[in-house]
Tab-separated table of C-alpha atoms in Angstrom:
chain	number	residue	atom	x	y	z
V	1	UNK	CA	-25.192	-20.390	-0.689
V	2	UNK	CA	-22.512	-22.932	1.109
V	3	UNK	CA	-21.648	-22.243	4.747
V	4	UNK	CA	-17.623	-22.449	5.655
V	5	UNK	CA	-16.859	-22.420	9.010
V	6	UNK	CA	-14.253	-19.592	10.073
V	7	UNK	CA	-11.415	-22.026	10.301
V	8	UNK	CA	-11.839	-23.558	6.815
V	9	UNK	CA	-11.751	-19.378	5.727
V	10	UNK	CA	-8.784	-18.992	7.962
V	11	UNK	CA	-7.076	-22.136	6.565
V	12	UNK	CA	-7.403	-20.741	3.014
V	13	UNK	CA	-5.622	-17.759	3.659
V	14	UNK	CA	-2.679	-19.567	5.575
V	15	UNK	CA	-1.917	-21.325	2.335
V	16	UNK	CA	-2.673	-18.602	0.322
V	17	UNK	CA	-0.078	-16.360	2.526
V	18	UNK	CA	2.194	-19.440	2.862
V	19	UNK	CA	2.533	-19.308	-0.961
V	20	UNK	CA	3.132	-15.658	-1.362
V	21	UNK	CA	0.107	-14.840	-3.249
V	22	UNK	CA	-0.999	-12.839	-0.510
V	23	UNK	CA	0.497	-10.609	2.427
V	24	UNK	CA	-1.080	-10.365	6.474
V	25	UNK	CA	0.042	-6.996	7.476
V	26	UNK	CA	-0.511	-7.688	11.368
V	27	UNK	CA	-1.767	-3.985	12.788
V	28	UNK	CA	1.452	-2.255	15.011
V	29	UNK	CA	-0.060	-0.704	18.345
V	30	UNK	CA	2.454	2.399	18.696
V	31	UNK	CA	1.117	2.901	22.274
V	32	UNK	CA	1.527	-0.427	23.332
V	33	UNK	CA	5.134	-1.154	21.160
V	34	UNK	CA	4.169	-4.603	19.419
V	35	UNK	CA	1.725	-6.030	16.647
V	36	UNK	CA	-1.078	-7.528	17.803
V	37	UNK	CA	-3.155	-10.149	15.659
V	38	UNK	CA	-6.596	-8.974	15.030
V	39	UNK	CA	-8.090	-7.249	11.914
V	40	UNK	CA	-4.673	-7.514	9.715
V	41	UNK	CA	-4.932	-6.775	6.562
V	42	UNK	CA	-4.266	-8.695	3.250
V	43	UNK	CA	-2.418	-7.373	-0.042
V	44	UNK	CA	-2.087	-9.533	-2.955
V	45	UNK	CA	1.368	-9.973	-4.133
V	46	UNK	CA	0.189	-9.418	-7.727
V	47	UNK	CA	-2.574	-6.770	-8.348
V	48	UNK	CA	-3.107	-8.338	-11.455
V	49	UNK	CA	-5.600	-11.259	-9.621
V	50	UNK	CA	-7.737	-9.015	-7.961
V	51	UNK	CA	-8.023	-7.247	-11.560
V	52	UNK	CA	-8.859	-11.016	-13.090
V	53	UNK	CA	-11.396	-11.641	-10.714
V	54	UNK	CA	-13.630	-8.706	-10.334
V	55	UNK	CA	-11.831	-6.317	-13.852
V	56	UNK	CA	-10.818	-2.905	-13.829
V	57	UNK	CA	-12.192	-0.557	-11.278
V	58	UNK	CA	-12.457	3.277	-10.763
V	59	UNK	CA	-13.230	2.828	-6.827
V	60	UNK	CA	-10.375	0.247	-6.496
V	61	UNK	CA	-7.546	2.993	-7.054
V	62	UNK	CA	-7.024	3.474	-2.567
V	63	UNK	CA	-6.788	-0.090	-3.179
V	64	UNK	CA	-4.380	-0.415	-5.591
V	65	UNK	CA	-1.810	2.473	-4.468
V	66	UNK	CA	-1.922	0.918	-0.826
V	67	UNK	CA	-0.901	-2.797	-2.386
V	68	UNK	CA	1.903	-1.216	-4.470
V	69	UNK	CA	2.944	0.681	-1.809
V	70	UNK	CA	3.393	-2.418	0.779
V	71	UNK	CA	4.751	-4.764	-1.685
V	72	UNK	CA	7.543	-1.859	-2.695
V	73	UNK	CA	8.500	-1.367	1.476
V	74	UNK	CA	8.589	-5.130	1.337
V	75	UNK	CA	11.172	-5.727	-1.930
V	76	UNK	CA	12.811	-2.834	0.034
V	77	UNK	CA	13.784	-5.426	2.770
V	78	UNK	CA	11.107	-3.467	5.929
V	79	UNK	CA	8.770	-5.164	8.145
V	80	UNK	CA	5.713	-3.986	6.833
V	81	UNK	CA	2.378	-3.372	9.260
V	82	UNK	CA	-0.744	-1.549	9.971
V	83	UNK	CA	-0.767	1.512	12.121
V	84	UNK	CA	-2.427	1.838	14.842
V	85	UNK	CA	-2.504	4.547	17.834
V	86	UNK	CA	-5.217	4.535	20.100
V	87	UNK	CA	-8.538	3.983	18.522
V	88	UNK	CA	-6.859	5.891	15.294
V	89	UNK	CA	-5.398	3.800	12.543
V	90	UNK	CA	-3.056	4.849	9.456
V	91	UNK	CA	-1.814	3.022	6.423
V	92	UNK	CA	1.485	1.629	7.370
V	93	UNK	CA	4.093	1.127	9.910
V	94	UNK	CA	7.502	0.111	8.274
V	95	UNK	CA	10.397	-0.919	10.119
V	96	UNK	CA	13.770	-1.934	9.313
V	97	UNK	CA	16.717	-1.879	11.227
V	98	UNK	CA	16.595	1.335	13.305
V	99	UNK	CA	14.328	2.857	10.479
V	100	UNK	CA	10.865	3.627	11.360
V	101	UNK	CA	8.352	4.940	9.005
V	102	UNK	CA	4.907	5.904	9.499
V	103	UNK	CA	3.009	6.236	5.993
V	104	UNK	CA	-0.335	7.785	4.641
V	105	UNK	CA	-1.343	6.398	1.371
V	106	UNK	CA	-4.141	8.495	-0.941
V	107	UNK	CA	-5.125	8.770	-4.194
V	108	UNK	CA	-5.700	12.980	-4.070
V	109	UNK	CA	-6.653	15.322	-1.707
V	110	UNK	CA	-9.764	16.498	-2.930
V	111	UNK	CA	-11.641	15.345	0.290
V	112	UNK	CA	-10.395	17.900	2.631
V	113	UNK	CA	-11.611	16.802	5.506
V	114	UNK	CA	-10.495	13.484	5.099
V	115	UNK	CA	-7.030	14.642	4.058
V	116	UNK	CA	-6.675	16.613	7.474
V	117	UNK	CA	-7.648	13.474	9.361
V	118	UNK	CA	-5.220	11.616	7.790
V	119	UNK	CA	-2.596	14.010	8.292
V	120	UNK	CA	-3.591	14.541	11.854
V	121	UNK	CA	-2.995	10.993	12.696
V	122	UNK	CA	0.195	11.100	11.332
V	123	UNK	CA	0.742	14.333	13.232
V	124	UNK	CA	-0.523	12.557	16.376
V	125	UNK	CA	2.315	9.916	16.244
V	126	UNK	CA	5.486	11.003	18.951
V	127	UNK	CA	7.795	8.221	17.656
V	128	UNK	CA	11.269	9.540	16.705
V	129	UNK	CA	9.898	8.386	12.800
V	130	UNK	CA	9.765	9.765	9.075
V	131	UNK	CA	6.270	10.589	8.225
V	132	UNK	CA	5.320	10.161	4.583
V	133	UNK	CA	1.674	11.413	2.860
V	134	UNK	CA	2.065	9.303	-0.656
V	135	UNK	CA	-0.299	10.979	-3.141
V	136	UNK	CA	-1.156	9.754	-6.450
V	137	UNK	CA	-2.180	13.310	-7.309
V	138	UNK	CA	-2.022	17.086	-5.970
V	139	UNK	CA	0.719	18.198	-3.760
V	140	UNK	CA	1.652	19.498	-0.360
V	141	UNK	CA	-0.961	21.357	1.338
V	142	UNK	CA	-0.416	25.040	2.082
V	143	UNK	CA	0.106	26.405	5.798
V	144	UNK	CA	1.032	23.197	7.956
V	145	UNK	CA	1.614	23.990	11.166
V	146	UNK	CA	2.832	22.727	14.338
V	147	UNK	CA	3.758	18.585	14.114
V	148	UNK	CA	1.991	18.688	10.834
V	149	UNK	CA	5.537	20.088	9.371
V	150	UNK	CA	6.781	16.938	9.977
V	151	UNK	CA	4.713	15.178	6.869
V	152	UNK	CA	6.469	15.038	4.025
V	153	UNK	CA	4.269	14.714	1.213
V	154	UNK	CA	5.698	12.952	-1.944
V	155	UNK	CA	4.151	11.460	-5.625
V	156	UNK	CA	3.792	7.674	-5.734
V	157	UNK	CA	5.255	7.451	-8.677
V	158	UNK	CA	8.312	9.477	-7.597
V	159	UNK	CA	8.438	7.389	-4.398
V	160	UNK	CA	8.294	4.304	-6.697
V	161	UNK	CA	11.125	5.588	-9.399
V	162	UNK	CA	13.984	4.733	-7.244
V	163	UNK	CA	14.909	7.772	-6.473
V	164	UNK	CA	14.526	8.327	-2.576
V	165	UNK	CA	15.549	11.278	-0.570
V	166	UNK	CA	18.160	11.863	1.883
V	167	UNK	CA	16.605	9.757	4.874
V	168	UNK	CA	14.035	7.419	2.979
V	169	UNK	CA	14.098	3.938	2.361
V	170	UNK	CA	16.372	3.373	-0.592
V	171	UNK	CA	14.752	1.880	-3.954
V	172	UNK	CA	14.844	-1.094	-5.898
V	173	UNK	CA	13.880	-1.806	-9.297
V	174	UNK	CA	10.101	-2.580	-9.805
V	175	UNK	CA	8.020	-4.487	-12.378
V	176	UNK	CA	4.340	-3.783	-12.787
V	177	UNK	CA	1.721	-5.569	-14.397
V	178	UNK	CA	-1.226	-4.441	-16.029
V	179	UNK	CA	-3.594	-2.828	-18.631
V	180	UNK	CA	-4.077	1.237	-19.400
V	181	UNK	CA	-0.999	2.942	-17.890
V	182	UNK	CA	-1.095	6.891	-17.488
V	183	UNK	CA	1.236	8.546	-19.787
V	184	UNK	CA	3.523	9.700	-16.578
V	185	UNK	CA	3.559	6.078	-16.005
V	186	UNK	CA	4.994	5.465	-19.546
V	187	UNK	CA	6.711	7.900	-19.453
V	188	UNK	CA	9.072	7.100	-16.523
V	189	UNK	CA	8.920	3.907	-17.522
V	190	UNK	CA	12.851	2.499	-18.592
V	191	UNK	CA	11.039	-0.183	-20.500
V	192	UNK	CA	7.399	-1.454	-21.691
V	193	UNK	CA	6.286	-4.381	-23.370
V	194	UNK	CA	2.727	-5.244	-24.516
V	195	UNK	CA	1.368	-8.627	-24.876
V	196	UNK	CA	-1.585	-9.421	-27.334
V	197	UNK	CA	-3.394	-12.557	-28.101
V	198	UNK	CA	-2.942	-14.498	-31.192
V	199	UNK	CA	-4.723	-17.900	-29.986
V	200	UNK	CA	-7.432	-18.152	-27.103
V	201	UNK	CA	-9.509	-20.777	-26.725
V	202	UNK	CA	-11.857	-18.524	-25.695
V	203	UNK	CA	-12.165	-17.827	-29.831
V	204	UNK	CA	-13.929	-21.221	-29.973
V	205	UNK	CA	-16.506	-20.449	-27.449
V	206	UNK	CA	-14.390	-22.521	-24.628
V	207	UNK	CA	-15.098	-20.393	-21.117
């Protein structure tokens, strides 16, 4: 295939980020107080091109949750990072104001030990912060114990509705794009609109 030289990558995803189709979440070193510039991570501002350009994917749910997740803390007006503490990283590190918010994003719990880790890192973190654990499924865990009562656990979708609680980051409205919602999806929905194809060129063979 073509070679590309790491600037002419690195150029590509200025303009891209310059033209808010994508987001650089910079990682936040808790330890060391500031964001430091090496193995950010990018979100697309709409899911829906990732979807275009490799379809609809089971494996891609993590994915997708941690996107809608970061561009929701963004609308919400934070400062929206990595976290990082020691060699251990979590989703995000939100700021805004004198808010601080460290957040675990998952699809379910069904890995247990993964779902302790994650919750251990969040545990791990001293900062005077909130501590979310957004799940997509499942709830709370039973018997938390020492820091680990600090994690409150919450449903994406519930985080998403607009309906915060007393000490989280306030909600806006939010429009999502797509194919197959969930009927909870649907169902919380305030309004849904479907678009189908009358006219493609893709009807006369034309890729």
């Amino acid at each position: 295939g073509r070679q590309i030289s790491k600037d002419t990558v690195y150029g590509m995803l200025k303009a891209l980020e310059s033209g808010h189709i994508i987001y650089r979440a910079k990682r936040y070193d808790l330890k060391e107080g500031r964001a430091v510039e090496a193995r950010e991570k990018y979100y697309f501002s709409d899911w829906g091109i990732y979807h275009a350009l490799h379809g609809i994917e089971e494996h891609g749910t993590q994915g997708v949750l941690e996107n809608m997740v970061c561009m929701e803390l963004l609308a919400r007006g934070f400062r929206v990072y990595r976290g990082k503490i020691g060699r251990r990283e979590f989703d995000f590190w939100a700021e805004r104001g004198k808010e601080q918010y460290c957040i675990q994003v998952r699809k379910n719990l069904e890995d247990v030990e993964e779902a302790k880790e994650a919750a251990s890192v969040l545990a791990s973190v001293k900062r005077q912060c909130r501590k979310l654990f957004l799940l997509k499924e499942g709830e709370a865990p039973a018997g938390q114990k020492g820091r680990q009562k600090e994690i409150v656990y919450r449903n994406i979708l519930d985080f998403l509705e607009n309906r915060p609680k007393k000490g989280e980051p306030d909600g806006l409205e939010i429009v999502l794009t797509g194919r197959n919602p969930s009927e909870s999806l649907l169902g919380a929905a305030d309004y849904v609109s479907e678009i189908c194809k009358r006219k493609h060129p893709f009807d006369r063979g034309i890729m």
